[in-house]
Amino acid sequence: MEFLDYESLRFIWWALVGILLIGFAIMDGFDLGVAMVHPFIGRNDGERRVLMNSIGPTWDGNQVWLILGAGAVLAAWPTVYAVAFSGLYAALLIVLFSLFLRPVAIDYRSKLENSTWRSFWDWSLFVSGVVPALIFGVTFGNLLQGVPFHFDDTMRSFYTGTLAELLNPFALLVGLVSVSMLVMQGASFLMIKTEAPIYQRAAVTAKISALLTVILFVVAGYWVASGIDGYQVVSGLSHNGPSNPLLKEVSMVTGSWMNNFQSAPALWIVPALAVIGALAVIVIRRDGLRFIASGISVAGVVATAGVAMFPFVLPSSTHPAQSLTMWDGSSSEQTLYLMLIAALIFVPLILAYTAWVFRVLRGRVTVAHIRENDHAVY
């Protein structure tokens, strides 16, 4: 692959990281969605066990997408990883500890036949879904506004924000977009894994959350276009140059996050997929196609943010010129090249294994199945 220069490798890894994040949002997204609706769609103990067993065999495999995404950011954009994981440390710890609750709740809930015990773990599972979904969305909302950090002359990063500042109105709106779209994803998944009456409740939930996703996504888009200062490179950025974010000039202009869509109108298909996919969830009658439509909507929402911010990865609200882009925040050319070889080998293997697992575990989970296999299920 000698034809791949530094510029091409940087762009490829921008796309690959985006694909990994979309993979996480789609695959682990329905786990988070099921966790969020667990106490509401499941009306009794048997039904709640059905919901847990719908994701029980696959949630840990789906979690691989998050690990892959974080690992790819570390290897491809080490400076971005260092700034984000140190500056946003408190928020990420909250996500991490909330994610701990999911395996514990799934494994321990049915150990005791006690209503208080099981209710506690039911709501713990709910927390393990809603907290990460909300915070991931809030994080994207803050990225679109810029994160308060800067570098000194020795490239040491300094984060000057607080956890409370992350919970601003626009970021919370994006957080609600994340919550609603993952509830849609989880409810759509339940429609291919459960039977009545859970199925009917999941259908209503999927339609309501799909409509909310469209409304909130459009409102957030309008806010970005009319009320959020976007970032644009003025000069000094080399696509093949060194990874030094101190060499460019950046301006902030309201609505400039829409520049990529205006300069390449074909990119409007990305946010259109987010809306069309969610609307399809409402009108499609076939369960499998509905789940695919939900996944397309989720992919469209995540990709819209990436396309809008391109080439920025981590904008700085306090020192815009020191914002990190895919061109000046990446690893070396050799590192990106070796990582690409590894990705071409292992990502297809992961996809093949995931497809095989879901084929083996296809079929609906029922209360009767839970009762007949009580010793082997959650």
Coordinates of C-alpha atoms in Angstrom, one line a residue:
M1 CA 0.0 0.0 0.0
E2 CA 2.8 2.4 -0.9
F3 CA 0.2 4.5 -2.8
L4 CA -1.2 5.6 0.5
D5 CA 0.5 8.9 1.6
Y6 CA 0.2 10.5 5.0
E7 CA -2.8 12.6 3.9
S8 CA -4.7 9.5 2.7
L9 CA -3.9 7.5 5.9
R10 CA -5.1 10.3 8.0
F11 CA -8.4 10.5 6.2
I12 CA -8.8 6.7 6.2
W13 CA -8.4 6.7 10.0
W14 CA -10.9 9.5 10.4
A15 CA -13.4 7.4 8.5
L16 CA -12.5 4.2 10.4
V17 CA -12.8 5.8 13.8
G18 CA -16.2 7.1 12.7
I19 CA -17.3 3.6 11.6
L20 CA -16.2 2.2 14.9
L21 CA -18.3 4.8 16.8
I22 CA -21.3 4.1 14.5
G23 CA -20.8 0.4 15.2
F24 CA -20.9 1.0 18.9
A25 CA -24.0 3.3 18.6
I26 CA -25.8 0.6 16.6
M27 CA -24.7 -2.6 18.3
D28 CA -24.3 -1.6 22.0
G29 CA -26.9 1.1 21.4
F30 CA -29.7 -1.5 21.5
D31 CA -28.3 -2.9 24.7
L32 CA -28.5 0.6 26.2
G33 CA -31.9 1.1 24.8
V34 CA -33.3 -2.2 26.2
A35 CA -31.8 -1.2 29.6
M36 CA -33.6 2.1 29.5
V37 CA -37.0 0.6 28.8
H38 CA -36.5 -2.4 31.0
P39 CA -38.5 -1.2 34.0
F40 CA -41.4 0.1 31.9
I41 CA -41.9 -2.4 29.0
G42 CA -41.5 -5.3 31.4
R43 CA -44.5 -5.2 33.7
N44 CA -43.8 -8.2 35.8
D45 CA -40.8 -10.4 36.8
G46 CA -41.2 -12.9 33.9
E47 CA -41.3 -10.1 31.3
R48 CA -38.3 -8.3 32.8
R49 CA -36.3 -11.5 32.6
V50 CA -37.3 -11.8 29.0
L51 CA -35.9 -8.4 28.3
M52 CA -32.6 -9.2 30.1
N53 CA -32.3 -12.5 28.2
S54 CA -32.8 -10.7 24.9
I55 CA -29.5 -8.9 25.4
G56 CA -27.8 -11.2 27.9
P57 CA -25.9 -13.4 25.5
T58 CA -24.6 -10.5 23.3
W59 CA -24.1 -7.4 25.3
D60 CA -20.5 -8.1 26.2
G61 CA -19.6 -8.8 22.5
N62 CA -21.3 -5.5 21.6
Q63 CA -19.2 -3.7 24.1
V64 CA -16.1 -4.6 22.0
W65 CA -17.1 -1.7 19.7
L66 CA -16.6 0.8 22.5
I67 CA -13.2 -0.7 23.3
L68 CA -12.2 -0.7 19.7
G69 CA -13.3 2.9 19.3
A70 CA -11.3 4.1 22.3
G71 CA -8.3 2.1 21.3
A72 CA -8.4 3.5 17.8
V73 CA -8.6 7.0 19.1
L74 CA -5.6 6.3 21.3
A75 CA -3.5 4.9 18.5
A76 CA -4.6 7.2 15.7
W77 CA -5.0 10.5 17.6
P78 CA -3.0 10.2 20.8
T79 CA -3.1 13.9 21.5
V80 CA -6.9 13.9 21.1
Y81 CA -7.1 10.9 23.5
A82 CA -4.8 12.6 26.0
V83 CA -6.8 15.9 26.0
A84 CA -10.3 14.3 26.0
F85 CA -9.7 11.6 28.5
S86 CA -8.0 13.9 30.9
G87 CA -10.2 17.0 30.5
L88 CA -13.4 15.0 30.5
Y89 CA -12.2 12.5 33.1
A90 CA -15.0 13.1 35.6
A91 CA -17.7 12.6 32.9
L92 CA -16.0 9.5 31.6
L93 CA -15.7 8.0 35.0
I94 CA -19.4 8.4 35.5
V95 CA -20.0 6.5 32.2
L96 CA -17.6 3.8 33.3
F97 CA -19.2 3.2 36.7
S98 CA -22.7 3.2 35.2
L99 CA -21.6 0.6 32.6
F100 CA -20.3 -1.5 35.5
L101 CA -23.9 -1.8 36.7
R102 CA -25.1 -3.6 33.5
P103 CA -23.2 -7.0 33.9
V104 CA -23.7 -6.9 37.7
A105 CA -27.5 -6.3 37.3
I106 CA -27.9 -9.0 34.6
D107 CA -25.9 -11.6 36.6
Y108 CA -27.3 -10.8 40.1
R109 CA -30.9 -9.8 39.6
S110 CA -32.4 -13.3 39.5
K111 CA -30.1 -14.8 42.2
L112 CA -32.7 -14.1 44.9
E113 CA -36.5 -14.4 44.7
N114 CA -37.0 -11.2 46.5
S115 CA -39.0 -8.3 45.0
T116 CA -37.0 -5.6 46.7
W117 CA -33.7 -7.2 45.5
R118 CA -34.9 -7.6 42.0
S119 CA -36.4 -4.1 41.8
F120 CA -33.1 -2.6 42.9
W121 CA -31.3 -4.3 40.1
D122 CA -34.1 -3.4 37.6
W123 CA -33.4 0.3 38.2
S124 CA -29.7 -0.3 38.3
L125 CA -30.0 -1.7 34.8
F126 CA -32.0 1.4 33.8
V127 CA -29.3 3.7 35.1
S128 CA -26.7 1.7 33.2
G129 CA -28.5 2.5 30.0
V130 CA -29.7 6.1 30.5
V131 CA -26.5 7.6 32.0
P132 CA -24.1 6.5 29.2
A133 CA -26.6 7.4 26.5
L134 CA -27.1 10.9 27.9
I135 CA -23.5 11.6 28.6
F136 CA -22.3 10.4 25.1
G137 CA -24.8 12.8 23.6
V138 CA -23.8 15.6 26.0
T139 CA -20.2 15.0 24.9
F140 CA -21.0 15.4 21.3
G141 CA -23.0 18.6 22.1
N142 CA -19.9 20.0 23.8
L143 CA -17.6 19.0 20.9
L144 CA -19.8 21.1 18.6
Q145 CA -19.5 24.1 20.9
G146 CA -15.8 23.5 21.6
V147 CA -14.0 22.2 24.7
P148 CA -12.1 24.6 27.0
F149 CA -8.5 23.5 26.6
H150 CA -5.1 24.8 25.4
F151 CA -1.5 23.9 25.1
D152 CA 1.7 25.5 26.3
D153 CA 4.9 25.8 24.3
T154 CA 5.9 22.3 25.3
M155 CA 2.6 20.8 24.1
R156 CA 1.3 20.1 27.6
S157 CA -2.5 20.3 27.6
F158 CA -4.6 22.2 30.2
Y159 CA -8.3 21.8 30.6
T160 CA -10.0 24.8 32.1
G161 CA -13.6 23.7 32.2
T162 CA -15.8 22.1 34.9
L163 CA -18.2 19.2 35.0
A164 CA -21.1 21.5 35.5
E165 CA -20.3 23.5 32.4
L166 CA -20.7 20.4 30.3
L167 CA -24.4 20.3 31.2
N168 CA -25.3 23.4 29.1
P169 CA -28.7 23.7 27.3
F170 CA -27.5 22.7 23.8
A171 CA -25.4 19.8 25.1
L172 CA -28.4 18.5 27.1
L173 CA -30.5 18.8 23.9
V174 CA -28.0 16.6 22.0
G175 CA -28.0 14.3 25.0
L176 CA -31.8 13.9 24.6
V177 CA -31.3 13.1 20.9
S178 CA -28.9 10.3 22.0
V179 CA -31.3 8.9 24.6
S180 CA -34.3 9.0 22.2
M181 CA -32.5 7.4 19.3
L182 CA -31.1 4.6 21.5
V183 CA -34.5 3.9 23.0
M184 CA -35.7 3.6 19.4
Q185 CA -32.9 1.2 18.7
G186 CA -33.6 -0.9 21.8
A187 CA -37.3 -1.0 21.3
S188 CA -36.8 -2.0 17.6
F189 CA -34.5 -4.8 18.7
L190 CA -37.1 -6.0 21.2
M191 CA -39.6 -6.3 18.4
I192 CA -37.5 -9.0 16.7
K193 CA -36.7 -10.8 20.0
T194 CA -40.0 -10.9 22.0
E195 CA -43.7 -11.8 21.6
A196 CA -46.9 -10.2 22.9
P197 CA -47.6 -8.4 25.1
I198 CA -44.0 -7.1 25.3
Y199 CA -44.0 -6.8 21.5
Q200 CA -46.9 -4.4 21.5
R201 CA -45.4 -2.2 24.1
A202 CA -42.0 -2.2 22.3
A203 CA -43.8 -1.2 19.1
V204 CA -45.4 1.8 20.7
T205 CA -42.1 2.8 22.4
A206 CA -40.3 2.5 19.1
K207 CA -42.7 4.8 17.3
I208 CA -42.8 7.4 20.0
S209 CA -39.0 7.5 20.4
A210 CA -38.5 7.6 16.6
L211 CA -40.8 10.6 16.3
L212 CA -39.0 12.3 19.3
T213 CA -35.6 11.5 17.6
V214 CA -36.7 13.3 14.4
I215 CA -38.0 16.4 16.3
L216 CA -35.0 16.7 18.6
F217 CA -32.5 16.1 15.8
V218 CA -34.1 18.8 13.6
V219 CA -34.2 21.2 16.5
A220 CA -30.6 20.5 17.3
G221 CA -29.6 21.0 13.6
Y222 CA -31.4 24.3 13.5
W223 CA -29.6 25.4 16.6
V224 CA -26.3 24.4 15.1
A225 CA -27.0 26.4 11.9
S226 CA -28.3 29.5 13.6
G227 CA -26.9 29.8 17.1
I228 CA -23.7 27.8 17.4
D229 CA -20.2 29.2 16.5
G230 CA -18.6 26.7 14.2
Y231 CA -14.9 26.4 13.4
Q232 CA -13.1 26.9 10.1
V233 CA -9.4 26.8 9.3
V234 CA -8.1 30.1 7.9
S235 CA -4.5 29.2 7.1
G236 CA -1.4 27.2 8.2
L237 CA -2.9 23.7 8.1
S238 CA -1.0 21.1 6.0
H239 CA -2.6 17.7 5.2
N240 CA 0.8 16.1 5.0
G241 CA 2.5 18.2 7.6
P242 CA 3.6 17.4 11.2
S243 CA 1.1 16.8 13.9
N244 CA 1.5 20.2 15.5
P245 CA -1.8 22.0 16.3
L246 CA 0.0 25.2 17.0
L247 CA 0.8 26.1 13.4
K248 CA -2.6 27.0 12.1
E249 CA -5.2 29.9 12.3
V250 CA -8.8 29.2 13.0
S251 CA -11.9 31.4 13.0
M252 CA -15.2 30.9 14.7
V253 CA -18.3 31.9 12.7
T254 CA -21.9 31.2 13.6
G255 CA -23.3 28.5 11.3
S256 CA -20.0 27.5 9.8
W257 CA -20.5 23.8 10.9
M258 CA -22.9 23.8 7.9
N259 CA -20.1 24.7 5.4
N260 CA -19.3 21.1 4.4
F261 CA -22.9 20.5 3.5
Q262 CA -23.1 23.7 1.5
S263 CA -19.9 23.1 -0.4
A264 CA -20.8 19.4 -1.1
P265 CA -24.6 19.2 -1.3
A266 CA -24.5 15.4 -1.7
L267 CA -23.5 15.3 2.0
W268 CA -27.1 16.2 2.9
I269 CA -27.9 12.6 2.4
V270 CA -26.3 11.9 5.8
P271 CA -28.7 13.9 8.0
A272 CA -31.5 12.8 5.6
L273 CA -30.8 9.2 6.4
A274 CA -31.1 10.0 10.1
V275 CA -34.6 11.5 9.6
I276 CA -35.8 9.0 6.9
G277 CA -34.6 6.0 9.0
A278 CA -36.5 7.2 12.1
L279 CA -39.7 7.9 10.1
A280 CA -39.4 4.4 8.5
V281 CA -39.4 2.9 12.0
I282 CA -42.9 4.4 12.4
V283 CA -44.4 3.1 9.1
I284 CA -42.6 -0.1 8.3
R285 CA -44.4 -3.3 9.4
R286 CA -41.7 -5.9 9.0
D287 CA -39.7 -6.3 12.3
G288 CA -36.3 -7.0 10.7
L289 CA -36.6 -4.0 8.3
R290 CA -37.7 -1.8 11.1
F291 CA -34.5 -2.7 13.1
I292 CA -32.4 -2.0 10.0
A293 CA -34.1 1.4 9.5
S294 CA -33.5 2.3 13.2
G295 CA -29.8 1.4 12.7
I296 CA -29.6 3.6 9.6
S297 CA -31.1 6.5 11.6
V298 CA -28.6 6.0 14.4
A299 CA -25.7 5.9 11.9
G300 CA -27.1 9.1 10.2
V301 CA -27.2 11.0 13.5
V302 CA -23.6 10.1 14.5
A303 CA -22.3 10.6 10.9
T304 CA -24.0 14.0 10.7
A305 CA -21.9 15.3 13.6
G306 CA -18.7 13.9 12.1
V307 CA -19.3 15.4 8.7
A308 CA -20.3 18.8 10.1
M309 CA -17.1 19.0 12.2
F310 CA -14.7 17.7 9.5
P311 CA -11.8 18.1 9.7
F312 CA -12.0 19.1 13.4
V313 CA -11.9 16.3 16.0
L314 CA -11.6 18.3 19.2
P315 CA -12.2 22.0 18.9
S316 CA -11.0 24.4 21.6
S317 CA -13.4 27.0 22.8
T318 CA -10.8 29.1 24.6
H319 CA -7.9 28.9 22.0
P320 CA -9.6 28.1 18.6
A321 CA -6.2 28.0 16.8
Q322 CA -5.1 25.2 19.0
S323 CA -8.1 23.0 18.1
L324 CA -7.2 19.5 17.1
T325 CA -8.0 18.3 13.6
M326 CA -7.5 15.0 11.8
W327 CA -4.6 16.6 10.0
D328 CA -2.6 17.9 12.9
G329 CA -3.6 15.6 15.8
S330 CA -2.7 12.2 14.4
S331 CA 0.0 9.6 15.0
S332 CA 3.0 9.1 12.6
E333 CA 2.6 7.9 9.1
Q334 CA 4.2 4.6 10.0
T335 CA 1.9 4.0 12.9
L336 CA -1.2 4.7 10.9
Y337 CA 0.0 2.4 8.1
L338 CA 0.7 -0.5 10.5
M339 CA -2.7 0.1 12.3
L340 CA -4.4 0.0 8.9
I341 CA -3.0 -3.5 8.1
A342 CA -4.2 -4.7 11.5
A343 CA -7.6 -3.2 11.0
L344 CA -8.0 -4.9 7.6
I345 CA -7.3 -8.2 9.2
F346 CA -9.2 -8.1 12.4
V347 CA -12.2 -5.9 11.7
P348 CA -13.6 -8.4 9.1
L349 CA -13.0 -11.2 11.6
I350 CA -15.0 -9.3 14.3
L351 CA -17.8 -8.6 11.8
A352 CA -17.9 -12.3 10.7
Y353 CA -17.9 -13.5 14.3
T354 CA -20.7 -11.0 15.3
A355 CA -22.8 -12.1 12.4
W356 CA -22.3 -15.8 13.3
V357 CA -23.3 -15.1 16.9
F358 CA -26.5 -13.3 16.0
R359 CA -27.4 -16.1 13.6
V360 CA -26.9 -18.8 16.2
L361 CA -28.9 -16.8 18.8
R362 CA -31.7 -15.7 16.5
G363 CA -35.3 -16.3 17.6
R364 CA -37.6 -14.8 20.1
V365 CA -37.3 -15.1 23.9
T366 CA -40.5 -15.9 25.7
V367 CA -41.7 -16.2 29.3
A368 CA -42.3 -19.9 28.8
H369 CA -38.7 -20.3 27.7
I370 CA -37.5 -18.6 30.8
R371 CA -39.6 -20.9 33.0
E372 CA -38.5 -24.1 31.2
N373 CA -34.8 -23.1 31.4
D374 CA -34.7 -21.3 34.7
H375 CA -31.4 -22.8 35.6
A376 CA -29.7 -21.6 32.4
V377 CA -31.0 -18.1 31.9
Y378 CA -30.7 -14.7 33.7

